Amino acid sequence: MNADPPPHVAVSGLTVTGNDGTPIVADLSFAIARGEVLALIGESGSGKTTAALALMGYARPGCRIASGGVRVGETEMLGLGRRALAEFRGQRVSYVAQSAAAAFNPAQRILAQVIEPALVHGTMTRRAAEEKARGLFRVLALPDPEGIGDRFPHQVSGGQLQRLMAAMALINGPALVILDEPSTALDVTTQIEVLRAFKHAVREQGTTALYVSHDLPVVAQLADRVVVLRGGRMQEEAGIARLLAAPEHPYTRSLLAAAAPAPQSPPAVAADAPPLLQVTDLTAGYGGVTAAGVPRVPVLHDLSFAIAKGSALGVIGESGCGKSTLALVVAGLLPLARGEIRLDGALLPARVQDRTPAQLRAVQIVFQMADVALNPASSVAASLSRPLRFYHDLRGAAARRRVAELLDMVRLSPGLAARFPDELSGGQKQRVNLARALAAEPALLLCDEVTSALDTVVGAAVLDLLAELRRELGIAIMFISHDLSTVRAICEQVMILYAGRRVELGGRAALRRRPMHPYTDLLLSSVPELRPGWLEGISFTHLAEAAGGLMPADAQLPCPFFRRCAVHIPGTCDVLLPPHRVLGKGSEILCQRTEAELLDMQQTASAPA
Amino acid sequence: MAEAAGPVLRAPAGRSLSAMVLRRVGMSLLLLLAVSVVVFAGTEFLPGDVAQMVLGQGATPEALAGLREALHLNEPAVLRYLHWLGGLLTGQPGVSLVNGMPVAALIGDRLPNSLLLAGLTALVTVPLALFAGITAAVWRGTLYDRGLTVGTIAAVSVPEFLFATVAVLVFAVRLHWLPALADDVDTDSLRSLARSFALPVLTLALAIFAQMARMTRAALVSTLNSSYIEMAILKGVRPVRLVLRHALPNAIGPIVNAVALSLSFLLGGVVIVETVFDYPGLAKLMVDAVSTRDMPLIQACAMIFCAAYLLLVLLADIAAILSNPRLRHR
Amino acid sequence: MSAALELQPIARRRLSLPLLGLLSGILVLACLLLALLGPVLAPHPPGQIVSPTVFAAPSRVFPLGTDYLGRDMLSRLLVGARYTVGTALPAALLASLLGTGLGMLAAVRGGLTDAVISRAMDTLISFPSLIFSLVIVAALGSSLAVLVGTAAVIYMPGCYRIIRAVAVDIETKDFVRAARARGERTSDIMRHEILPNIVTPVVTDFGLRFMFIVLLVSNLSFLGLGLQPPLSDWGGLVRENLSGLSVGAPAVILPAVAIAVLTVSVTLLVDNLPGRKAAMRER
């Protein structure tokens, strides 16, 4: 490391501790060359954000920078006084926060906030700063670069705010930009736009950057080098190509494995198995029902699908597509407005209060946020005992035995029974959550984003568990997720929702073969792949469609995807309801285009994974 | 992030700012109407015969019947309520049962005195409490802040009459600086004005200062804890600009809200203070009316106090609505 | 997330708060004991004139002096404790019980139940508390039962609002949804899922209600509209000795200080309860 020119940024022995002295970041050392993008990768609790903030000489309340050095250019930042530090921040080192929506001051116009670093540091006049900001808006591919600055933060979308914050970070041409999970809160189709804009801007400005993330495929697109962090300590440091091809540290290997879960072999389901759950023309939403029998705020439109005994259906869509609403409707927590749900051939009442004990027992829901899915005031044993008593009238020793069995079933030690939720890790909580649903001995498990809030490695283990449970218990699963790779890993059937409509329904294999619904195509193409250069390979068609994601889906149109669709037919798609079409590969789509037309048009785009 | 399940509750989208404010004003009017029902019904429970009570045991049956007629006591309660409400709205809330004076005249005599007292108190307290609350929030965690916090917690829990009696003891009895009573409200000279108002205002101010400073501090602290303040620090913004440009504009709504809510505590305090200092205000009038069970007077006074209270709460809520930039800039 | 460290780099040690909490806890306990044992401890019969001197200064025989009639102040204070605490405690219990129950019910049931209860509470909360009690006292007089009932009605809506807000927040949590999806009844959801999670706010709020009610009954007594002689609570003691103010008699100030000791220590105790969530007070 002692090469002749000193590195542009050098971090040495950085240690940040909590106020009680426990290290959050321990003895971290790395260097960044001028114009290089270094990724700091780690899971939640790895200390990556704490480390990133320490690079600005900043520690959040409750922690402090204990020792070490951060040199940027010629300046040692950690030795600076308060005034000098303020002088440095926003001028020489700048920061892009994870949630742009929270990091923008709601009471000020965007432009004023973007140019503020230039004004407080006196680096340029207001006029020059505004000019530069508008230039950066153009580089970052923001719509209406002249006028967007006059808006207030709540008037632009999350993807745009994230790019506007990047403009704020770049306004003074800093020596180092720190990007802290800048695309994590975004949908995949929005994310590619933001990633491309970042990459372009970083190239164009020759910026040196530290990119903090938990997401290896994303990092693969932007970073030159990667530092892997775990428990506040560096595990491995390598160039991105070497890290992906030949990871040395076992932890890095587990990260890589979790980023691309292998499809589980499905249990044998008889081809002619009768449907366990049959949903027909389901329409549901919020705000009560109008005289016409439609919800005031409709979310789901005319959905039909079936789940066979013991099989798994994946439901995919971006935020707001109605996939969680679907779980609530099937569970009876949100009454449907129109259509019907049948369980084992019998009509399932819309409201949970009207269902029979057997019906209640048969359908169990597992929620996304393990943190709030368990009663914090109940021990694990108490949480699991409620359904045992409620459904099976088990008490005392019999209940205790069953609790131990359930814990064993989700691969937890029976010793955890006495613990309370705040004494469990995220993965353990989600397993208890699962055990509580299994306590009912259900026929159908509704899994709502059960791995989304977990770290990838932990989430992958929960996925494995689900697959095993299916094999052991023959439970059918409706698996709701925004993440294609997890859905593909455990589901034989996949349903794709867009603005509450079922745009495609087919077997898992059908998701890999064209033709497909244009939205499916976009969704598949937007998932970052674990190889550098993927971002550059995205077709212009998909980019245009992805950019359209910044506009809300138009539920008024017969085809809600119309505005974004690259192959739409004006005069048809925006007037007539799209027909159901069965494709040769076996899936059913909702589109005006014929199979041949779609195949022809999609062949021009790059091949999906 | 995955989608948030569940209904979006009371999404402000699609409802304009003026519509929200109007809705809030309408709600206050409805509440005032509900309050009037409670006030009327409450005073209807009166055990015994009002006419008998007014005229005493020796009254002739004719006199009693005449008074019942005059007080509409023979009509059903609903009609009497409407009568009374109509009277309130037209400024004729009846006649005192005790001295036969029109209630409107009695109140007209006293209301300005109470308004003067409350106004002076607000004038003294608001700037001081804002200063204390804002500085405590900015320097939170310091000894100054802790002291102020413990002090205000204590002050909020102390009865007003303790302040009042201690103030009289110290300034009037021991030091002879000020008169203990504000009997003759003399507004002719500034000097005598200050002397006669000093103790009542001081007592009232102490009581609401604590409330206001605490709430102001809380409003600003929650703003200072937000992500955009951290972001501004990371931009290199210095503390003074941080507070003035980034925090205060966002806290102004909550602070106005806090001020208006704190001022509503004046309404309770004024009852005690006017009694201690024998101050000829509306609250003293009401307390006296309660001792003599002068119902028309009690009803009218109660309605004025409740209206004032609802007005302050309304102002507080409107401040909160207006301070939301999502509603101001659509 | 906070900017505290940036704005004041020298983080000073906070006042030792557990100590403050302990101290206030002892004082609250002492007041409750006085309410229980007051008459036993009183050195003189509290209602009897025992000294020819009115407003006497403290002496060995009368440690706190005498009142406007020449009665022993210490004895009157000790006995007065039971009227102040004895009115405020049942009223606060009633307000807390009703407010908590209705608040949970409104949160779990939602819809019409919530709307009806909430609007009724909105109406009650639109009265300044002292004004409401003046109206009731004018109509029904000021017996112990009326005072307890009135205070409970006045302070129930505040408790209701806080508990409802906390419970609504919990009600949206997934573990409650899971219980609903299981088909559990409203009463079971309230008892097993909501109640165990709101113990801290309920206790905190109860302390504050108690403090507010002590202030209210004291204020009413001070105005001469509370408990009537010969029942004298601390507020009443201030009123009957008010004429001693001009001579600086301790008989005026002492009962007022006694009230302040009780209310301030209750507030400080509540503020320093372990595990206390954000300070919750509005009235």
GROMACS .gro file of C-alpha atoms in nm, chain B:
model
  330
  610MET     CA    1  -3.935  -0.119   0.014
  611ALA     CA    2  -4.249  -0.315  -0.011
  612GLU     CA    3  -4.586  -0.153  -0.029
  613ALA     CA    4  -4.754  -0.041   0.287
  614ALA     CA    5  -5.066  -0.243   0.334
  615GLY     CA    6  -5.377  -0.088   0.474
  616PRO     CA    7  -5.590   0.210   0.393
  617VAL     CA    8  -5.439   0.552   0.359
  618LEU     CA    9  -5.613   0.730   0.641
  619ARG     CA   10  -5.742   1.079   0.578
  620ALA     CA   11  -5.512   1.142   0.286
  621PRO     CA   12  -5.494   1.519   0.256
  622ALA     CA   13  -5.451   1.481  -0.117
  623GLY     CA   14  -5.749   1.601  -0.311
  624ARG     CA   15  -5.865   1.830  -0.036
  625SER     CA   16  -5.766   2.192  -0.059
  626LEU     CA   17  -5.621   2.390   0.226
  627SER     CA   18  -5.918   2.623   0.256
  628ALA     CA   19  -6.153   2.326   0.258
  629MET     CA   20  -5.961   2.171   0.546
  630VAL     CA   21  -5.963   2.494   0.743
  631LEU     CA   22  -6.333   2.546   0.675
  632ARG     CA   23  -6.403   2.191   0.784
  633ARG     CA   24  -6.216   2.255   1.107
  634VAL     CA   25  -6.410   2.580   1.168
  635GLY     CA   26  -6.735   2.397   1.105
  636MET     CA   27  -6.634   2.129   1.352
  637SER     CA   28  -6.569   2.394   1.617
  638LEU     CA   29  -6.913   2.545   1.562
  639LEU     CA   30  -7.072   2.202   1.598
  640LEU     CA   31  -6.874   2.143   1.916
  641LEU     CA   32  -6.988   2.478   2.052
  642LEU     CA   33  -7.346   2.374   1.984
  643ALA     CA   34  -7.286   2.044   2.165
  644VAL     CA   35  -7.133   2.239   2.454
  645SER     CA   36  -7.440   2.460   2.474
  646VAL     CA   37  -7.657   2.150   2.504
  647VAL     CA   38  -7.439   2.021   2.789
  648VAL     CA   39  -7.437   2.358   2.967
  649PHE     CA   40  -7.814   2.387   2.937
  650ALA     CA   41  -7.882   2.027   3.034
  651GLY     CA   42  -7.632   2.050   3.321
  652THR     CA   43  -7.807   2.346   3.474
  653GLU     CA   44  -8.145   2.179   3.419
  654PHE     CA   45  -8.061   1.911   3.676
  655LEU     CA   46  -8.106   2.174   3.940
  656PRO     CA   47  -8.273   2.004   4.232
  657GLY     CA   48  -8.578   2.190   4.355
  658ASP     CA   49  -8.788   2.463   4.204
  659VAL     CA   50  -8.606   2.757   4.056
  660ALA     CA   51  -8.895   2.991   4.113
  661GLN     CA   52  -8.921   2.885   4.476
  662MET     CA   53  -8.550   2.933   4.517
  663VAL     CA   54  -8.560   3.283   4.373
  664LEU     CA   55  -8.864   3.405   4.559
  665GLY     CA   56  -8.802   3.222   4.885
  666GLN     CA   57  -9.035   3.017   5.105
  667GLY     CA   58  -9.285   3.291   5.167
  668ALA     CA   59  -9.381   3.351   4.804
  669THR     CA   60  -9.747   3.341   4.705
  670PRO     CA   61  -9.860   3.078   4.454
  671GLU     CA   62  -9.953   3.359   4.211
  672ALA     CA   63  -9.606   3.508   4.228
  673LEU     CA   64  -9.451   3.166   4.173
  674ALA     CA   65  -9.673   3.096   3.874
  675GLY     CA   66  -9.593   3.438   3.731
  676LEU     CA   67  -9.220   3.382   3.761
  677ARG     CA   68  -9.247   3.034   3.610
  678GLU     CA   69  -9.428   3.189   3.318
  679ALA     CA   70  -9.164   3.461   3.283
  680LEU     CA   71  -8.883   3.203   3.296
  681HIS     CA   72  -9.067   2.971   3.053
  682LEU     CA   73  -9.046   2.700   3.320
  683ASN     CA   74  -9.373   2.546   3.207
  684GLU     CA   75  -9.253   2.477   2.855
  685PRO     CA   76  -9.088   2.150   2.752
  686ALA     CA   77  -8.708   2.144   2.791
  687VAL     CA   78  -8.642   2.145   2.416
  688LEU     CA   79  -8.841   2.464   2.366
  689ARG     CA   80  -8.670   2.629   2.660
  690TYR     CA   81  -8.334   2.530   2.517
  691LEU     CA   82  -8.419   2.685   2.181
  692HIS     CA   83  -8.543   2.996   2.358
  693TRP     CA   84  -8.223   3.023   2.551
  694LEU     CA   85  -8.004   2.953   2.249
  695GLY     CA   86  -8.193   3.215   2.047
  696GLY     CA   87  -8.139   3.461   2.329
  697LEU     CA   88  -7.766   3.386   2.339
  698LEU     CA   89  -7.730   3.436   1.967
  699THR     CA   90  -7.918   3.766   1.968
  700GLY     CA   91  -7.720   3.895   2.263
  701GLN     CA   92  -8.006   3.864   2.513
  702PRO     CA   93  -7.907   3.580   2.745
  703GLY     CA   94  -8.182   3.655   2.993
  704VAL     CA   95  -8.205   3.828   3.329
  705SER     CA   96  -8.016   3.762   3.649
  706LEU     CA   97  -8.222   3.567   3.901
  707VAL     CA   98  -8.051   3.746   4.185
  708ASN     CA   99  -8.071   4.114   4.109
  709GLY     CA  100  -8.294   4.128   3.802
  710MET     CA  101  -8.026   4.298   3.591
  711PRO     CA  102  -7.993   4.188   3.228
  712VAL     CA  103  -7.714   3.931   3.203
  713ALA     CA  104  -7.578   4.106   2.896
  714ALA     CA  105  -7.521   4.425   3.095
  715LEU     CA  106  -7.351   4.243   3.382
  716ILE     CA  107  -7.118   4.066   3.144
  717GLY     CA  108  -7.059   4.379   2.938
  718ASP     CA  109  -6.929   4.549   3.253
  719ARG     CA  110  -6.682   4.276   3.339
  720LEU     CA  111  -6.566   4.121   3.011
  721PRO     CA  112  -6.329   4.406   2.910
  722ASN     CA  113  -6.152   4.379   3.246
  723SER     CA  114  -6.087   4.008   3.196
  724LEU     CA  115  -5.974   4.060   2.838
  725LEU     CA  116  -5.732   4.328   2.954
  726LEU     CA  117  -5.589   4.096   3.219
  727ALA     CA  118  -5.554   3.805   2.977
  728GLY     CA  119  -5.412   4.026   2.702
  729LEU     CA  120  -5.147   4.178   2.930
  730THR     CA  121  -5.051   3.832   3.053
  731ALA     CA  122  -5.015   3.701   2.699
  732LEU     CA  123  -4.808   4.004   2.604
  733VAL     CA  124  -4.568   3.941   2.889
  734THR     CA  125  -4.554   3.562   2.865
  735VAL     CA  126  -4.537   3.478   2.495
  736PRO     CA  127  -4.198   3.636   2.417
  737LEU     CA  128  -4.039   3.507   2.736
  738ALA     CA  129  -4.173   3.154   2.696
  739LEU     CA  130  -4.073   3.139   2.329
  740PHE     CA  131  -3.723   3.250   2.415
  741ALA     CA  132  -3.693   2.997   2.697
  742GLY     CA  133  -3.843   2.712   2.492
  743ILE     CA  134  -3.631   2.776   2.183
  744THR     CA  135  -3.304   2.816   2.371
  745ALA     CA  136  -3.375   2.504   2.576
  746ALA     CA  137  -3.438   2.305   2.258
  747VAL     CA  138  -3.122   2.431   2.090
  748TRP     CA  139  -2.908   2.365   2.396
  749ARG     CA  140  -3.091   2.051   2.496
  750GLY     CA  141  -2.914   1.821   2.734
  751THR     CA  142  -2.729   2.106   2.901
  752LEU     CA  143  -2.772   2.202   3.263
  753TYR     CA  144  -2.975   2.504   3.148
  754ASP     CA  145  -3.215   2.277   2.965
  755ARG     CA  146  -3.243   2.026   3.248
  756GLY     CA  147  -3.303   2.303   3.497
  757LEU     CA  148  -3.572   2.459   3.283
  758THR     CA  149  -3.733   2.121   3.223
  759VAL     CA  150  -3.750   2.029   3.590
  760GLY     CA  151  -3.858   2.384   3.676
  761THR     CA  152  -4.140   2.386   3.424
  762ILE     CA  153  -4.254   2.038   3.522
  763ALA     CA  154  -4.279   2.160   3.878
  764ALA     CA  155  -4.448   2.488   3.783
  765VAL     CA  156  -4.712   2.311   3.577
  766SER     CA  157  -4.813   2.106   3.880
  767VAL     CA  158  -4.835   2.390   4.131
  768PRO     CA  159  -5.179   2.537   4.205
  769GLU     CA  160  -5.218   2.896   4.086
  770PHE     CA  161  -5.326   3.013   4.429
  771LEU     CA  162  -4.988   2.918   4.568
  772PHE     CA  163  -4.822   3.154   4.319
  773ALA     CA  164  -5.080   3.416   4.405
  774THR     CA  165  -5.048   3.392   4.782
  775VAL     CA  166  -4.669   3.380   4.773
  776ALA     CA  167  -4.662   3.681   4.540
  777VAL     CA  168  -4.888   3.879   4.771
  778LEU     CA  169  -4.683   3.777   5.070
  779VAL     CA  170  -4.355   3.879   4.914
  780PHE     CA  171  -4.438   4.187   4.712
  781ALA     CA  172  -4.729   4.337   4.900
  782VAL     CA  173  -4.695   4.225   5.262
  783ARG     CA  174  -4.319   4.202   5.308
  784LEU     CA  175  -4.184   4.450   5.055
  785HIS     CA  176  -4.484   4.685   5.028
  786TRP     CA  177  -4.405   4.738   4.661
  787LEU     CA  178  -4.751   4.669   4.530
  788PRO     CA  179  -5.108   4.676   4.643
  789ALA     CA  180  -5.251   4.334   4.721
  790LEU     CA  181  -5.587   4.408   4.569
  791ALA     CA  182  -5.671   4.528   4.224
  792ASP     CA  183  -6.005   4.652   4.339
  793ASP     CA  184  -6.026   4.978   4.153
  794VAL     CA  185  -5.903   4.913   3.805
  795ASP     CA  186  -5.741   5.246   3.731
  796THR     CA  187  -5.632   5.270   3.373
  797ASP     CA  188  -5.565   5.642   3.383
  798SER     CA  189  -5.197   5.648   3.448
  799LEU     CA  190  -4.948   5.396   3.326
  800ARG     CA  191  -4.784   5.384   3.665
  801SER     CA  192  -5.095   5.295   3.855
  802LEU     CA  193  -5.189   5.054   3.579
  803ALA     CA  194  -4.863   4.871   3.624
  804ARG     CA  195  -4.905   4.871   4.001
  805SER     CA  196  -5.255   4.735   4.006
  806PHE     CA  197  -5.195   4.473   3.740
  807ALA     CA  198  -4.849   4.361   3.843
  808LEU     CA  199  -4.948   4.085   4.083
  809PRO     CA  200  -5.240   3.932   3.889
  810VAL     CA  201  -5.040   3.933   3.567
  811LEU     CA  202  -4.732   3.795   3.736
  812THR     CA  203  -4.930   3.508   3.887
  813LEU     CA  204  -5.107   3.421   3.565
  814ALA     CA  205  -4.788   3.453   3.364
  815LEU     CA  206  -4.602   3.212   3.592
  816ALA     CA  207  -4.875   2.956   3.547
  817ILE     CA  208  -4.879   2.956   3.168
  818PHE     CA  209  -4.512   3.034   3.109
  819ALA     CA  210  -4.414   2.683   3.218
  820GLN     CA  211  -4.674   2.524   2.995
  821MET     CA  212  -4.577   2.731   2.692
  822ALA     CA  213  -4.201   2.695   2.731
  823ARG     CA  214  -4.233   2.319   2.764
  824MET     CA  215  -4.449   2.280   2.457
  825THR     CA  216  -4.235   2.514   2.250
  826ARG     CA  217  -3.927   2.317   2.342
  827ALA     CA  218  -4.095   1.989   2.249
  828ALA     CA  219  -4.209   2.129   1.912
  829LEU     CA  220  -3.862   2.247   1.818
  830VAL     CA  221  -3.685   1.937   1.949
  831SER     CA  222  -3.891   1.708   1.728
  832THR     CA  223  -3.791   1.922   1.429
  833LEU     CA  224  -3.426   1.925   1.530
  834ASN     CA  225  -3.432   1.545   1.542
  835SER     CA  226  -3.536   1.507   1.179
  836SER     CA  227  -3.322   1.372   0.897
  837TYR     CA  228  -3.310   1.697   0.705
  838ILE     CA  229  -3.142   1.870   0.998
  839GLU     CA  230  -2.874   1.601   1.001
  840MET     CA  231  -2.843   1.648   0.626
  841ALA     CA  232  -2.798   2.024   0.671
  842ILE     CA  233  -2.519   1.961   0.923
  843LEU     CA  234  -2.353   1.731   0.671
  844LYS     CA  235  -2.379   2.010   0.413
  845GLY     CA  236  -2.168   2.222   0.644
  846VAL     CA  237  -2.446   2.452   0.763
  847ARG     CA  238  -2.348   2.634   1.083
  848PRO     CA  239  -2.563   2.624   1.399
  849VAL     CA  240  -2.724   2.969   1.372
  850ARG     CA  241  -2.835   2.917   1.014
  851LEU     CA  242  -2.935   2.563   1.103
  852VAL     CA  243  -3.182   2.683   1.362
  853LEU     CA  244  -3.306   2.993   1.182
  854ARG     CA  245  -3.330   2.864   0.825
  855HIS     CA  246  -3.382   2.491   0.859
  856ALA     CA  247  -3.547   2.417   1.192
  857LEU     CA  248  -3.764   2.717   1.282
  858PRO     CA  249  -3.959   2.743   0.954
  859ASN     CA  250  -4.068   2.384   1.005
  860ALA     CA  251  -4.138   2.428   1.375
  861ILE     CA  252  -4.336   2.750   1.344
  862GLY     CA  253  -4.669   2.569   1.304
  863PRO     CA  254  -4.618   2.342   1.604
  864ILE     CA  255  -4.494   2.641   1.805
  865VAL     CA  256  -4.800   2.854   1.725
  866ASN     CA  257  -5.002   2.547   1.812
  867ALA     CA  258  -4.823   2.526   2.146
  868VAL     CA  259  -4.875   2.896   2.217
  869ALA     CA  260  -5.248   2.881   2.144
  870LEU     CA  261  -5.297   2.570   2.355
  871SER     CA  262  -5.099   2.720   2.643
  872LEU     CA  263  -5.308   3.036   2.630
  873SER     CA  264  -5.614   2.821   2.686
  874PHE     CA  265  -5.475   2.754   3.034
  875LEU     CA  266  -5.539   3.123   3.102
  876LEU     CA  267  -5.908   3.043   3.122
  877GLY     CA  268  -5.865   2.829   3.431
  878GLY     CA  269  -5.601   3.051   3.584
  879VAL     CA  270  -5.805   3.364   3.547
  880VAL     CA  271  -6.078   3.219   3.771
  881ILE     CA  272  -5.834   3.175   4.057
  882VAL     CA  273  -5.646   3.499   4.002
  883GLU     CA  274  -5.957   3.717   3.981
  884THR     CA  275  -6.081   3.561   4.302
  885VAL     CA  276  -5.755   3.600   4.495
  886PHE     CA  277  -5.704   3.960   4.391
  887ASP     CA  278  -6.074   4.044   4.401
  888TYR     CA  279  -6.042   4.159   4.042
  889PRO     CA  280  -6.374   4.269   3.887
  890GLY     CA  281  -6.362   4.039   3.586
  891LEU     CA  282  -6.587   3.786   3.420
  892ALA     CA  283  -6.447   3.489   3.613
  893LYS     CA  284  -6.516   3.654   3.948
  894LEU     CA  285  -6.867   3.727   3.823
  895MET     CA  286  -6.915   3.361   3.741
  896VAL     CA  287  -6.778   3.235   4.074
  897ASP     CA  288  -7.012   3.472   4.258
  898ALA     CA  289  -7.299   3.356   4.040
  899VAL     CA  290  -7.222   2.995   4.134
  900SER     CA  291  -7.242   3.079   4.505
  901THR     CA  292  -7.583   3.240   4.450
  902ARG     CA  293  -7.691   2.980   4.189
  903ASP     CA  294  -7.776   3.254   3.941
  904MET     CA  295  -7.835   3.015   3.650
  905PRO     CA  296  -7.881   3.249   3.353
  906LEU     CA  297  -7.560   3.428   3.447
  907ILE     CA  298  -7.370   3.099   3.497
  908GLN     CA  299  -7.489   2.968   3.163
  909ALA     CA  300  -7.384   3.279   2.974
  910CYS     CA  301  -7.045   3.298   3.144
  911ALA     CA  302  -6.981   2.928   3.081
  912MET     CA  303  -7.063   2.973   2.712
  913ILE     CA  304  -6.821   3.265   2.683
  914PHE     CA  305  -6.541   3.067   2.846
  915CYS     CA  306  -6.607   2.762   2.632
  916ALA     CA  307  -6.622   2.972   2.316
  917ALA     CA  308  -6.290   3.133   2.402
  918TYR     CA  309  -6.140   2.793   2.473
  919LEU     CA  310  -6.267   2.643   2.148
  920LEU     CA  311  -6.139   2.948   1.960
  921LEU     CA  312  -5.787   2.897   2.097
  922VAL     CA  313  -5.792   2.526   2.019
  923LEU     CA  314  -5.921   2.609   1.672
  924LEU     CA  315  -5.637   2.855   1.617
  925ALA     CA  316  -5.392   2.590   1.732
  926ASP     CA  317  -5.529   2.337   1.487
  927ILE     CA  318  -5.537   2.584   1.199
  928ALA     CA  319  -5.174   2.670   1.271
  929ALA     CA  320  -5.091   2.302   1.247
  930ILE     CA  321  -5.277   2.268   0.916
  931LEU     CA  322  -5.120   2.579   0.764
  932SER     CA  323  -4.771   2.478   0.868
  933ASN     CA  324  -4.776   2.167   0.650
  934PRO     CA  325  -4.588   2.256   0.331
  935ARG     CA  326  -4.753   1.965   0.153
  936LEU     CA  327  -5.080   2.149   0.188
  937ARG     CA  328  -4.949   2.498   0.126
  938HIS     CA  329  -4.770   2.411  -0.199
  939ARG     CA  330  -4.971   2.163  -0.392
   0.00000   0.00000   0.00000
